[in-house]
Every structure is written in structure tokens, then in C-alpha cells.
PDB file of C-alpha atoms and ligand atoms in Angstrom:
ATOM      1  CA  UNK A  23     218.300 -54.694  31.920  1.00 92.00           C
ATOM      2  CA  UNK A  24     216.387 -52.605  34.448  1.00 95.00           C
ATOM      3  CA  UNK A  25     217.476 -53.364  38.048  1.00 97.00           C
ATOM      4  CA  UNK A  26     214.772 -52.670  40.605  1.00 98.00           C
ATOM      5  CA  UNK A  27     215.539 -52.221  44.312  1.00 98.00           C
ATOM      6  CA  UNK A  28     212.306 -52.518  46.286  1.00 98.00           C
ATOM      7  CA  UNK A  29     212.360 -51.009  49.799  1.00 98.00           C
ATOM      8  CA  UNK A  30     209.166 -52.643  51.036  1.00 98.00           C
ATOM      9  CA  UNK A  31     207.503 -56.029  50.674  1.00 97.00           C
ATOM     10  CA  UNK A  32     204.649 -54.452  48.712  1.00 96.00           C
ATOM     11  CA  UNK A  33     207.147 -52.947  46.244  1.00 97.00           C
ATOM     12  CA  UNK A  34     208.870 -56.334  45.928  1.00 98.00           C
ATOM     13  CA  UNK A  35     205.516 -57.948  45.180  1.00 96.00           C
ATOM     14  CA  UNK A  36     204.946 -55.351  42.438  1.00 97.00           C
ATOM     15  CA  UNK A  37     208.362 -56.170  40.930  1.00 97.00           C
ATOM     16  CA  UNK A  38     207.486 -59.848  40.991  1.00 96.00           C
ATOM     17  CA  UNK A  39     204.113 -59.231  39.362  1.00 95.00           C
ATOM     18  CA  UNK A  40     205.967 -57.286  36.652  1.00 96.00           C
ATOM     19  CA  UNK A  41     208.115 -60.377  35.971  1.00 96.00           C
ATOM     20  CA  UNK A  42     211.369 -59.216  37.579  1.00 97.00           C
ATOM     21  CA  UNK A  43     213.977 -61.992  38.028  1.00 96.00           C
ATOM     22  CA  UNK A  44     215.467 -62.181  41.552  1.00 97.00           C
ATOM     23  CA  UNK A  45     219.177 -61.473  41.755  1.00 98.00           C
ATOM     24  CA  UNK A  46     221.607 -61.769  44.660  1.00 98.00           C
ATOM     25  CA  UNK A  47     225.279 -60.984  44.136  1.00 97.00           C
ATOM     26  CA  UNK A  48     225.185 -62.176  40.489  1.00 97.00           C
ATOM     27  CA  UNK A  49     228.142 -64.530  41.093  1.00 96.00           C
ATOM     28  CA  UNK A  50     226.305 -67.258  39.174  1.00 95.00           C
ATOM     29  CA  UNK A  51     223.873 -65.454  36.894  1.00 95.00           C
ATOM     30  CA  UNK A  52     226.243 -62.904  35.372  1.00 94.00           C
ATOM     31  CA  UNK A  53     228.102 -65.383  33.194  1.00 94.00           C
ATOM     32  CA  UNK A  54     224.840 -67.089  32.204  1.00 94.00           C
ATOM     33  CA  UNK A  55     223.231 -63.779  31.253  1.00 95.00           C
ATOM     34  CA  UNK A  56     226.284 -62.699  29.276  1.00 95.00           C
ATOM     35  CA  UNK A  57     226.045 -65.940  27.332  1.00 96.00           C
ATOM     36  CA  UNK A  58     222.251 -66.232  26.966  1.00 95.00           C
ATOM     37  CA  UNK A  59     221.121 -62.617  27.199  1.00 95.00           C
ATOM     38  CA  UNK A  60     219.991 -60.391  30.061  1.00 95.00           C
ATOM     39  CA  UNK A  61     216.406 -60.349  31.376  1.00 95.00           C
ATOM     40  CA  UNK A  62     214.425 -57.145  30.820  1.00 95.00           C
ATOM     41  CA  UNK A  63     214.029 -56.652  34.535  1.00 97.00           C
ATOM     42  CA  UNK A  64     215.794 -57.954  37.652  1.00 97.00           C
ATOM     43  CA  UNK A  65     215.054 -57.350  41.327  1.00 98.00           C
ATOM     44  CA  UNK A  66     217.616 -57.194  44.127  1.00 98.00           C
ATOM     45  CA  UNK A  67     216.366 -57.423  47.720  1.00 98.00           C
ATOM     46  CA  UNK A  68     219.405 -55.606  49.110  1.00 98.00           C
ATOM     47  CA  UNK A  69     217.382 -52.488  50.109  1.00 98.00           C
ATOM     48  CA  UNK A  70     214.553 -54.488  51.645  1.00 98.00           C
ATOM     49  CA  UNK A  71     214.847 -54.582  55.474  1.00 98.00           C
ATOM     50  CA  UNK A  72     213.065 -57.952  55.803  1.00 97.00           C
ATOM     51  CA  UNK A  73     215.666 -59.543  53.517  1.00 98.00           C
ATOM     52  CA  UNK A  74     218.617 -58.126  55.466  1.00 98.00           C
ATOM     53  CA  UNK A  75     217.926 -59.326  58.987  1.00 98.00           C
ATOM     54  CA  UNK A  76     220.809 -61.117  60.773  1.00 98.00           C
ATOM     55  CA  UNK A  77     219.980 -62.550  64.201  1.00 97.00           C
ATOM     56  CA  UNK A  78     219.816 -65.477  66.615  1.00 97.00           C
ATOM     57  CA  UNK A  79     216.637 -66.761  64.966  1.00 98.00           C
ATOM     58  CA  UNK A  80     216.445 -65.199  61.500  1.00 98.00           C
ATOM     59  CA  UNK A  81     218.586 -64.547  58.432  1.00 98.00           C
ATOM     60  CA  UNK A  82     217.618 -62.510  55.378  1.00 98.00           C
ATOM     61  CA  UNK A  83     218.049 -63.779  51.831  1.00 98.00           C
ATOM     62  CA  UNK A  84     219.902 -60.653  50.695  1.00 98.00           C
ATOM     63  CA  UNK A  85     222.598 -60.975  53.371  1.00 98.00           C
ATOM     64  CA  UNK A  86     226.044 -61.420  51.830  1.00 98.00           C
ATOM     65  CA  UNK A  87     227.766 -64.606  52.998  1.00 98.00           C
ATOM     66  CA  UNK A  88     230.704 -62.867  54.656  1.00 98.00           C
ATOM     67  CA  UNK A  89     228.215 -60.942  56.839  1.00 98.00           C
ATOM     68  CA  UNK A  90     226.860 -64.199  58.283  1.00 98.00           C
ATOM     69  CA  UNK A  91     228.792 -63.846  61.540  1.00 97.00           C
ATOM     70  CA  UNK A  92     228.444 -64.736  65.213  1.00 96.00           C
ATOM     71  CA  UNK A  93     225.039 -63.061  65.408  1.00 98.00           C
ATOM     72  CA  UNK A  94     223.648 -66.337  63.980  1.00 98.00           C
ATOM     73  CA  UNK A  95     224.078 -69.911  65.366  1.00 98.00           C
ATOM     74  CA  UNK A  96     227.506 -71.467  64.782  1.00 97.00           C
ATOM     75  CA  UNK A  97     226.221 -73.948  62.223  1.00 98.00           C
ATOM     76  CA  UNK A  98     225.150 -71.197  59.812  1.00 98.00           C
ATOM     77  CA  UNK A  99     228.199 -69.040  60.395  1.00 98.00           C
ATOM     78  CA  UNK A 100     230.542 -71.972  59.746  1.00 98.00           C
ATOM     79  CA  UNK A 101     228.576 -73.052  56.666  1.00 98.00           C
ATOM     80  CA  UNK A 102     228.690 -69.565  55.146  1.00 98.00           C
ATOM     81  CA  UNK A 103     232.415 -69.342  55.876  1.00 98.00           C
ATOM     82  CA  UNK A 104     232.978 -72.615  53.989  1.00 97.00           C
ATOM     83  CA  UNK A 105     231.476 -71.422  50.695  1.00 96.00           C
ATOM     84  CA  UNK A 106     233.898 -70.932  47.787  1.00 93.00           C
ATOM     85  CA  UNK A 107     236.535 -68.233  47.995  1.00 94.00           C
ATOM     86  CA  UNK A 108     236.701 -64.963  49.904  1.00 97.00           C
ATOM     87  CA  UNK A 109     235.778 -63.132  46.713  1.00 97.00           C
ATOM     88  CA  UNK A 110     232.620 -65.261  46.294  1.00 97.00           C
ATOM     89  CA  UNK A 111     231.662 -64.791  49.956  1.00 98.00           C
ATOM     90  CA  UNK A 112     232.031 -61.019  49.668  1.00 98.00           C
ATOM     91  CA  UNK A 113     229.384 -60.957  46.926  1.00 98.00           C
ATOM     92  CA  UNK A 114     227.171 -64.072  47.017  1.00 98.00           C
ATOM     93  CA  UNK A 115     223.994 -64.000  49.107  1.00 98.00           C
ATOM     94  CA  UNK A 116     222.081 -66.412  51.317  1.00 98.00           C
ATOM     95  CA  UNK A 117     219.203 -66.504  48.796  1.00 98.00           C
ATOM     96  CA  UNK A 118     221.514 -67.126  45.856  1.00 98.00           C
ATOM     97  CA  UNK A 119     223.143 -70.006  47.726  1.00 98.00           C
ATOM     98  CA  UNK A 120     220.009 -71.741  48.985  1.00 97.00           C
ATOM     99  CA  UNK A 121     217.826 -71.206  45.950  1.00 97.00           C
ATOM    100  CA  UNK A 122     220.197 -70.625  43.089  1.00 94.00           C
ATOM    101  CA  UNK A 123     223.274 -72.800  43.567  1.00 92.00           C
ATOM    102  CA  UNK A 124     223.578 -76.558  43.123  1.00 91.00           C
ATOM    103  CA  UNK A 125     226.061 -76.974  45.981  1.00 92.00           C
ATOM    104  CA  UNK A 126     223.990 -75.206  48.624  1.00 95.00           C
ATOM    105  CA  UNK A 127     226.505 -75.376  51.452  1.00 97.00           C
ATOM    106  CA  UNK A 128     223.968 -73.515  53.612  1.00 98.00           C
ATOM    107  CA  UNK A 129     221.251 -76.130  53.167  1.00 98.00           C
ATOM    108  CA  UNK A 130     222.487 -78.728  55.737  1.00 98.00           C
ATOM    109  CA  UNK A 131     222.862 -75.909  58.283  1.00 98.00           C
ATOM    110  CA  UNK A 132     219.352 -74.616  57.620  1.00 98.00           C
ATOM    111  CA  UNK A 133     217.974 -78.172  57.864  1.00 98.00           C
ATOM    112  CA  UNK A 134     219.430 -78.874  61.308  1.00 98.00           C
ATOM    113  CA  UNK A 135     218.026 -75.565  62.532  1.00 98.00           C
ATOM    114  CA  UNK A 136     214.655 -76.830  61.265  1.00 98.00           C
ATOM    115  CA  UNK A 137     214.386 -73.466  59.528  1.00 98.00           C
ATOM    116  CA  UNK A 138     211.227 -72.239  57.866  1.00 98.00           C
ATOM    117  CA  UNK A 139     211.384 -69.959  54.866  1.00 98.00           C
ATOM    118  CA  UNK A 140     209.428 -66.825  54.132  1.00 98.00           C
ATOM    119  CA  UNK A 141     208.866 -66.575  50.399  1.00 98.00           C
ATOM    120  CA  UNK A 142     207.343 -64.010  48.065  1.00 97.00           C
ATOM    121  CA  UNK A 143     204.719 -64.981  45.550  1.00 95.00           C
ATOM    122  CA  UNK A 144     202.712 -62.755  43.256  1.00 89.00           C
ATOM    123  CA  UNK A 145     199.734 -62.992  45.595  1.00 89.00           C
ATOM    124  CA  UNK A 146     201.655 -62.296  48.792  1.00 94.00           C
ATOM    125  CA  UNK A 147     204.115 -63.537  51.389  1.00 97.00           C
ATOM    126  CA  UNK A 148     203.882 -67.000  52.924  1.00 97.00           C
ATOM    127  CA  UNK A 149     205.843 -69.612  54.851  1.00 98.00           C
ATOM    128  CA  UNK A 150     207.393 -72.598  53.117  1.00 98.00           C
ATOM    129  CA  UNK A 151     209.559 -75.496  54.216  1.00 97.00           C
ATOM    130  CA  UNK A 152     213.068 -75.967  52.884  1.00 97.00           C
ATOM    131  CA  UNK A 153     212.130 -78.922  50.677  1.00 96.00           C
ATOM    132  CA  UNK A 154     209.708 -76.693  48.815  1.00 97.00           C
ATOM    133  CA  UNK A 155     212.280 -73.896  48.503  1.00 97.00           C
ATOM    134  CA  UNK A 156     214.751 -76.304  46.917  1.00 96.00           C
ATOM    135  CA  UNK A 157     212.187 -77.934  44.638  1.00 96.00           C
ATOM    136  CA  UNK A 158     210.199 -74.919  43.484  1.00 96.00           C
ATOM    137  CA  UNK A 159     212.743 -72.103  43.824  1.00 97.00           C
ATOM    138  CA  UNK A 160     210.400 -69.326  44.950  1.00 97.00           C
ATOM    139  CA  UNK A 161     211.753 -65.857  45.783  1.00 98.00           C
ATOM    140  CA  UNK A 162     213.260 -66.278  49.241  1.00 98.00           C
ATOM    141  CA  UNK A 163     212.847 -63.384  51.628  1.00 98.00           C
ATOM    142  CA  UNK A 164     214.305 -64.864  54.825  1.00 98.00           C
ATOM    143  CA  UNK A 165     214.771 -67.904  57.064  1.00 98.00           C
ATOM    144  CA  UNK A 166     213.503 -68.286  60.633  1.00 98.00           C
ATOM    145  CA  UNK A 167     214.213 -70.948  63.260  1.00 98.00           C
ATOM    146  CA  UNK A 168     214.254 -71.548  67.026  1.00 97.00           C
ATOM    147  CA  UNK A 169     217.690 -71.000  68.552  1.00 97.00           C
ATOM    148  CA  UNK A 170     219.410 -74.377  69.173  1.00 97.00           C
ATOM    149  CA  UNK A 171     221.217 -75.349  72.377  1.00 96.00           C
ATOM    150  CA  UNK A 172     224.384 -75.993  70.356  1.00 96.00           C
ATOM    151  CA  UNK A 173     225.283 -76.477  66.708  1.00 97.00           C
ATOM    152  CA  UNK A 174     228.236 -77.215  64.470  1.00 97.00           C
ATOM    153  CA  UNK A 175     229.209 -77.656  60.805  1.00 98.00           C
ATOM    154  CA  UNK A 176     232.095 -79.293  58.992  1.00 97.00           C
ATOM    155  CA  UNK A 177     232.879 -79.302  55.287  1.00 97.00           C
ATOM    156  CA  UNK A 178     235.621 -81.672  54.186  1.00 96.00           C
ATOM    157  CA  UNK A 179     238.245 -80.558  51.661  1.00 93.00           C
ATOM    158  CA  UNK A 180     237.315 -81.289  48.049  1.00 87.00           C
ATOM    159  CA  UNK A 181     239.112 -81.677  44.740  1.00 84.00           C
ATOM    160  CA  UNK A 182     238.750 -78.860  42.218  1.00 80.00           C
ATOM    161  CA  UNK A 183     236.319 -80.018  39.548  1.00 82.00           C
ATOM    162  CA  UNK A 184     235.456 -83.118  41.599  1.00 86.00           C
ATOM    163  CA  UNK A 185     232.185 -83.995  43.330  1.00 88.00           C
ATOM    164  CA  UNK A 186     230.963 -81.679  46.098  1.00 93.00           C
ATOM    165  CA  UNK A 187     232.849 -82.388  49.316  1.00 96.00           C
ATOM    166  CA  UNK A 188     231.071 -83.968  52.246  1.00 97.00           C
ATOM    167  CA  UNK A 189     229.335 -81.428  54.479  1.00 98.00           C
ATOM    168  CA  UNK A 190     227.978 -82.311  57.910  1.00 98.00           C
ATOM    169  CA  UNK A 191     225.739 -80.197  60.140  1.00 98.00           C
ATOM    170  CA  UNK A 192     224.443 -80.990  63.632  1.00 98.00           C
ATOM    171  CA  UNK A 193     222.315 -79.114  66.123  1.00 98.00           C
ATOM    172  CA  UNK A 194     220.836 -80.055  69.471  1.00 96.00           C
ATOM    173  CA  UNK A 195     217.512 -78.526  70.423  1.00 96.00           C
ATOM    174  CA  UNK A 196     215.390 -78.356  73.541  1.00 94.00           C
ATOM    175  CA  UNK A 197     212.350 -80.478  72.718  1.00 91.00           C
ATOM    176  CA  UNK A 198     209.952 -78.460  74.833  1.00 87.00           C
ATOM    177  CA  UNK A 199     209.393 -81.288  77.336  1.00 86.00           C
ATOM    178  CA  UNK A 200     212.718 -81.042  79.181  1.00 86.00           C
ATOM    179  CA  UNK A 201     214.580 -83.326  76.749  1.00 90.00           C
ATOM    180  CA  UNK A 202     216.916 -82.795  73.820  1.00 94.00           C
ATOM    181  CA  UNK A 203     216.525 -83.558  70.122  1.00 96.00           C
ATOM    182  CA  UNK A 204     219.529 -84.004  67.852  1.00 97.00           C
ATOM    183  CA  UNK A 205     219.197 -82.971  64.214  1.00 98.00           C
ATOM    184  CA  UNK A 206     221.774 -84.145  61.674  1.00 98.00           C
ATOM    185  CA  UNK A 207     222.111 -83.247  57.978  1.00 98.00           C
ATOM    186  CA  UNK A 208     224.742 -84.561  55.577  1.00 98.00           C
ATOM    187  CA  UNK A 209     225.478 -83.481  52.012  1.00 97.00           C
ATOM    188  CA  UNK A 210     226.910 -86.547  50.321  1.00 95.00           C
ATOM    189  CA  UNK A 211     227.568 -85.769  46.672  1.00 92.00           C
ATOM    190  CA  UNK A 212     224.600 -83.691  45.529  1.00 91.00           C
ATOM    191  CA  UNK A 213     222.234 -85.517  47.909  1.00 93.00           C
ATOM    192  CA  UNK A 214     221.331 -83.997  51.233  1.00 96.00           C
ATOM    193  CA  UNK A 215     220.045 -86.380  53.913  1.00 97.00           C
ATOM    194  CA  UNK A 216     218.613 -85.150  57.177  1.00 98.00           C
ATOM    195  CA  UNK A 217     216.869 -86.527  60.227  1.00 98.00           C
ATOM    196  CA  UNK A 218     216.358 -86.064  63.932  1.00 98.00           C
ATOM    197  CA  UNK A 219     216.101 -88.256  67.023  1.00 97.00           C
ATOM    198  CA  UNK A 220     215.523 -87.813  70.732  1.00 96.00           C
ATOM    199  CA  UNK A 221     218.777 -87.679  72.677  1.00 94.00           C
ATOM    200  CA  UNK A 222     218.939 -88.698  76.326  1.00 90.00           C
ATOM    201  CA  UNK A 223     222.706 -88.459  76.857  1.00 87.00           C
ATOM    202  CA  UNK A 224     225.288 -85.696  76.553  1.00 84.00           C
ATOM    203  CA  UNK A 225     227.211 -87.561  73.870  1.00 87.00           C
ATOM    204  CA  UNK A 226     224.049 -88.066  71.781  1.00 93.00           C
ATOM    205  CA  UNK A 227     225.060 -91.737  71.337  1.00 94.00           C
ATOM    206  CA  UNK A 228     221.471 -92.964  71.471  1.00 95.00           C
ATOM    207  CA  UNK A 229     220.248 -90.469  68.891  1.00 96.00           C
ATOM    208  CA  UNK A 230     223.197 -91.242  66.598  1.00 97.00           C
ATOM    209  CA  UNK A 231     222.508 -94.974  66.858  1.00 97.00           C
ATOM    210  CA  UNK A 232     218.892 -94.481  65.895  1.00 97.00           C
ATOM    211  CA  UNK A 233     219.731 -92.188  62.975  1.00 98.00           C
ATOM    212  CA  UNK A 234     222.445 -94.512  61.679  1.00 97.00           C
ATOM    213  CA  UNK A 235     219.946 -97.357  61.583  1.00 96.00           C
ATOM    214  CA  UNK A 236     217.316 -95.375  59.698  1.00 95.00           C
ATOM    215  CA  UNK A 237     217.895 -92.168  57.717  1.00 95.00           C
ATOM    216  CA  UNK A 238     221.658 -92.604  57.367  1.00 97.00           C
ATOM    217  CA  UNK A 239     221.629 -96.339  56.758  1.00 96.00           C
ATOM    218  CA  UNK A 240     223.296 -96.013  53.332  1.00 95.00           C
ATOM    219  CA  UNK A 241     225.823 -93.332  54.223  1.00 96.00           C
ATOM    220  CA  UNK A 242     229.427 -94.555  53.783  1.00 96.00           C
ATOM    221  CA  UNK A 243     231.243 -95.399  57.006  1.00 97.00           C
ATOM    222  CA  UNK A 244     233.891 -92.688  56.621  1.00 96.00           C
ATOM    223  CA  UNK A 245     231.164 -90.066  56.214  1.00 96.00           C
ATOM    224  CA  UNK A 246     229.370 -91.339  59.319  1.00 97.00           C
ATOM    225  CA  UNK A 247     232.644 -91.121  61.262  1.00 97.00           C
ATOM    226  CA  UNK A 248     232.733 -87.398  60.478  1.00 97.00           C
ATOM    227  CA  UNK A 249     229.215 -87.124  61.940  1.00 97.00           C
ATOM    228  CA  UNK A 250     230.422 -88.889  65.099  1.00 96.00           C
ATOM    229  CA  UNK A 251     233.389 -86.529  65.473  1.00 95.00           C
ATOM    230  CA  UNK A 252     231.142 -83.511  65.021  1.00 96.00           C
ATOM    231  CA  UNK A 253     228.784 -84.865  67.692  1.00 95.00           C
ATOM    232  CA  UNK A 254     231.794 -84.968  70.038  1.00 92.00           C
ATOM    233  CA  UNK A 255     232.535 -81.321  69.313  1.00 87.00           C
ATOM    234  CA  UNK A 256     228.896 -80.468  69.964  1.00 88.00           C
ATOM    235  CA  UNK A 257     229.268 -81.963  73.426  1.00 76.00           C
ATOM    236  CA  UNK A 258     232.561 -80.166  73.989  1.00 60.00           C
ATOM    237  CA  UNK A 259     230.857 -76.867  73.159  1.00 58.00           C
ATOM    238  CA  UNK A 260     228.304 -77.529  75.901  1.00 51.00           C
ATOM    239  CA  UNK A 261     224.657 -76.615  76.053  1.00 45.00           C
ATOM    240  CA  UNK A 262     225.283 -72.894  76.351  1.00 39.00           C
ATOM    241  CA  UNK A 263     227.260 -72.830  73.138  1.00 39.00           C
ATOM    242  CA  UNK A 264     225.779 -71.758  69.859  1.00 38.00           C
TER     243      UNK A 264
HETATM  244  C1  FAD B 322     234.243 -69.781  42.375  1.00 94.42           C
HETATM  245  C2  FAD B 322     232.958 -70.217  43.043  1.00 94.42           C
HETATM  246  C3  FAD B 322     233.015 -71.142  44.069  1.00 94.42           C
HETATM  247  C4  FAD B 322     231.837 -71.559  44.697  1.00 94.42           C
HETATM  248  N1  FAD B 322     231.892 -72.446  45.736  1.00 94.42           N
HETATM  249  C5  FAD B 322     230.761 -72.807  46.382  1.00 94.42           C
HETATM  250  C6  FAD B 322     230.794 -73.651  47.516  1.00 94.42           C
HETATM  251  O1  FAD B 322     231.842 -74.129  47.939  1.00 94.42           O
HETATM  252  N2  FAD B 322     229.607 -73.950  48.126  1.00 94.42           N
HETATM  253  C7  FAD B 322     228.414 -73.449  47.701  1.00 94.42           C
HETATM  254  O2  FAD B 322     227.386 -73.733  48.295  1.00 94.42           O
HETATM  255  N3  FAD B 322     228.355 -72.640  46.635  1.00 94.42           N
HETATM  256  C8  FAD B 322     229.496 -72.297  45.977  1.00 94.42           C
HETATM  257  N4  FAD B 322     229.424 -71.464  44.913  1.00 94.42           N
HETATM  258  C9  FAD B 322     228.141 -71.014  44.516  1.00 94.42           C
HETATM  259  C10 FAD B 322     227.825 -69.795  45.315  1.00 94.42           C
HETATM  260  O3  FAD B 322     227.239 -70.189  46.512  1.00 94.42           O
HETATM  261  C11 FAD B 322     226.857 -69.039  44.459  1.00 94.42           C
HETATM  262  O4  FAD B 322     227.651 -68.372  43.486  1.00 94.42           O
HETATM  263  C12 FAD B 322     226.064 -68.082  45.201  1.00 94.42           C
HETATM  264  O5  FAD B 322     225.474 -68.608  46.318  1.00 94.42           O
HETATM  265  C13 FAD B 322     225.030 -67.473  44.337  1.00 94.42           C
HETATM  266  O6  FAD B 322     224.733 -66.362  45.046  1.00 94.42           O
HETATM  267  P1  FAD B 322     224.424 -65.001  44.371  1.00 94.42           P
HETATM  268  O7  FAD B 322     223.834 -64.165  45.449  1.00 94.42           O
HETATM  269  O8  FAD B 322     225.573 -64.439  43.640  1.00 94.42           O
HETATM  270  O9  FAD B 322     223.296 -65.462  43.327  1.00 94.42           O
HETATM  271  P2  FAD B 322     223.031 -64.926  41.860  1.00 94.42           P
HETATM  272  O10 FAD B 322     224.140 -65.294  40.953  1.00 94.42           O
HETATM  273  O11 FAD B 322     222.616 -63.490  41.914  1.00 94.42           O
HETATM  274  O12 FAD B 322     221.727 -65.786  41.523  1.00 94.42           O
HETATM  275  C14 FAD B 322     221.838 -67.166  41.351  1.00 94.42           C
HETATM  276  C15 FAD B 322     220.433 -67.735  41.173  1.00 94.42           C
HETATM  277  O13 FAD B 322     219.737 -67.587  42.389  1.00 94.42           O
HETATM  278  C16 FAD B 322     218.542 -66.876  42.184  1.00 94.42           C
HETATM  279  N5  FAD B 322     218.323 -66.049  43.373  1.00 94.42           N
HETATM  280  C17 FAD B 322     219.146 -65.136  43.926  1.00 94.42           C
HETATM  281  N6  FAD B 322     218.592 -64.635  45.038  1.00 94.42           N
HETATM  282  C18 FAD B 322     217.403 -65.241  45.189  1.00 94.42           C
HETATM  283  C19 FAD B 322     216.356 -65.155  46.146  1.00 94.42           C
HETATM  284  N7  FAD B 322     216.411 -64.326  47.199  1.00 94.42           N
HETATM  285  N8  FAD B 322     215.271 -65.925  45.978  1.00 94.42           N
HETATM  286  C20 FAD B 322     215.179 -66.780  44.930  1.00 94.42           C
HETATM  287  N9  FAD B 322     216.123 -66.903  43.983  1.00 94.42           N
HETATM  288  C21 FAD B 322     217.227 -66.140  44.120  1.00 94.42           C
HETATM  289  C22 FAD B 322     218.751 -66.060  40.933  1.00 94.42           C
HETATM  290  O14 FAD B 322     217.527 -65.777  40.272  1.00 94.42           O
HETATM  291  C23 FAD B 322     219.605 -67.014  40.121  1.00 94.42           C
HETATM  292  O15 FAD B 322     218.794 -67.965  39.472  1.00 94.42           O
HETATM  293  C24 FAD B 322     230.583 -71.039  44.272  1.00 94.42           C
HETATM  294  C25 FAD B 322     230.533 -70.100  43.234  1.00 94.42           C
HETATM  295  C26 FAD B 322     231.704 -69.687  42.621  1.00 94.42           C
HETATM  296  C27 FAD B 322     231.599 -68.654  41.526  1.00 94.42           C
END
């Protein structure tokens, strides 16, 4: 297998046109490739600056999970810190998690940030929404979002070999008109539900009521209680918190 390390977007596009398979930290693909055979050519984005950005409003796909620190909003930092073991987090990447894994602990966090993706296709770079990234699995270059007022994430403990544990992400955003919008995303099993509602009070009770009656209508009560507790912690963090 030939591993290519593009240093510019145009080089990455050439790799893609040549049929190179994207690779992150190889925490998932290595075992598969050993079993099924290695591709002729793979492409890592680890030398590509655009895929390594870490900031208040952007995160690159090649960033290793344990480098997702307090430079990003809390919700993403906490989500990355909840993935697997320390050994996995030292190697696995944002792109491998969002595009390549079935658990996708980062997805609820990205959803409540209302993140947009920048993806590479053979004919160039373009924006995509997260639903498309999950469904079509393009090569992910980076995520961008508007910084929230406050955000939080909670992943419940799970049983080894059992279903994915509940993961809950919340973020409050300035709505541009002087109000606040609450975004909530919940991974329940392998399903990820998300929605948003206008919030007129500090405790977000109105927004939670609206969301419970619509998007989260079928969510089990104990899961919704976790959402409520996380909304409390969002308030405790205050509007200046991340
Ligand atoms: C022991 C263990 C525990 C785990 N626990 C969790 C957990 O609790 N929560 C969770 O969410 N995940 C968990 N995972 C999955 C983990 O998140 C993935 O292993 C990891 O995210 C894959 O990242 P990687 O960079 O190693 O991807 P790789 O193994 O390199 O690639 C995986 C797939 O993603 C594709 N890919 C990689 N980068 C990109 C990109 N930029 N654009 C498009 N496609 C790309 C590859 O082509 C491949 O198909 C666990 C994994 C292990 C091994």
C-alpha cells in the first residue's frame, strides 16, 4: 500500500482522483485491511493544514481526538474525551469518528453546534451538511460552526458489547435577533435525534417543553431526564461559558 500525505488541497484532490482511500489513525481500518487486503493507495490528511485546524469555530478532520481540547467549545471537547480508551483517543481522528465509525460520539456535539462540513470531491471542495456526511461518507476536510453561548455533553456509562450508551449534547446560541436558541441532540441506540427551539428563559424550560412534544416525543423518559439535567448544567455554566 502506498500512503500519500498531501500538503495542499490541490494535492489531496489529485490523490482522490487517483483513487486513494482516506485514512485517519487506522484504529478501525487496520484490522479490516489485514483481513480483506490493503488498498493500493491510501491518503492521510495529517500534513494538510486545512485538516488540522483547532479553534473556537473550526475543527480539522485529521485532528487526533486527544488534541480536541479547550480551544474548541465544551461540547466537542467533552465528546472527544468520551470516545473509547486513551489509546484510541491518542490515534483516532475527527474524520474517522464522524465518517468512519458507527458510534460517532462526535456527531451529537457537531449537530448542536449546527456545524457545516467542508468535504473534498474529485471536482473540488464544497460545503455539506452533517446528514449528507453521514449518509454519503465523502472525504471530510473540516467542520465549521458559529461559537455557541454555552454547550455541554454527557455520555452515560455503557456495557461492554452492549448497545451504544446514551449520549446527550446541548448548546445555546444567540439567534441574531437578541434571543436564544437551544439545540439538543441525543444518540439513543444507533439513532441520533436532534432539534432546536427558541428559548426565552435561562433554564430553557420553554424550549425543552417544545422539543419534548415534537422531535423527542418517542425518547424514553429516563433519557429525557438526562437532557433536563444537562440543561441545568448549561444554565449553571452561564452565557459566557463555552
Ligand atoms: C476499542 C475501541 C473503542 C471505541 N470506542 C468508541 C466510542 O466510545 N465512541 C465512538 O464514537 N467511537 C469509538 N470507537 C471508534 C473510534 O471512534 C474509531 O476507531 C475512530 O474514530 C476511527 O478513527 P480513525 O481516525 O482511526 O479512522 P480509520 O480507522 O483510519 O478510518 C475509519 C474509516 O473512516 C474513513 N475515514 C477516515 N478519515 C476520513 C476522512 N477525513 N474523511 C472521510 N473518511 C475518513 C476511512 O476511510 C475508514 O473507512 C472505538 C474504537 C475502538 C477500537
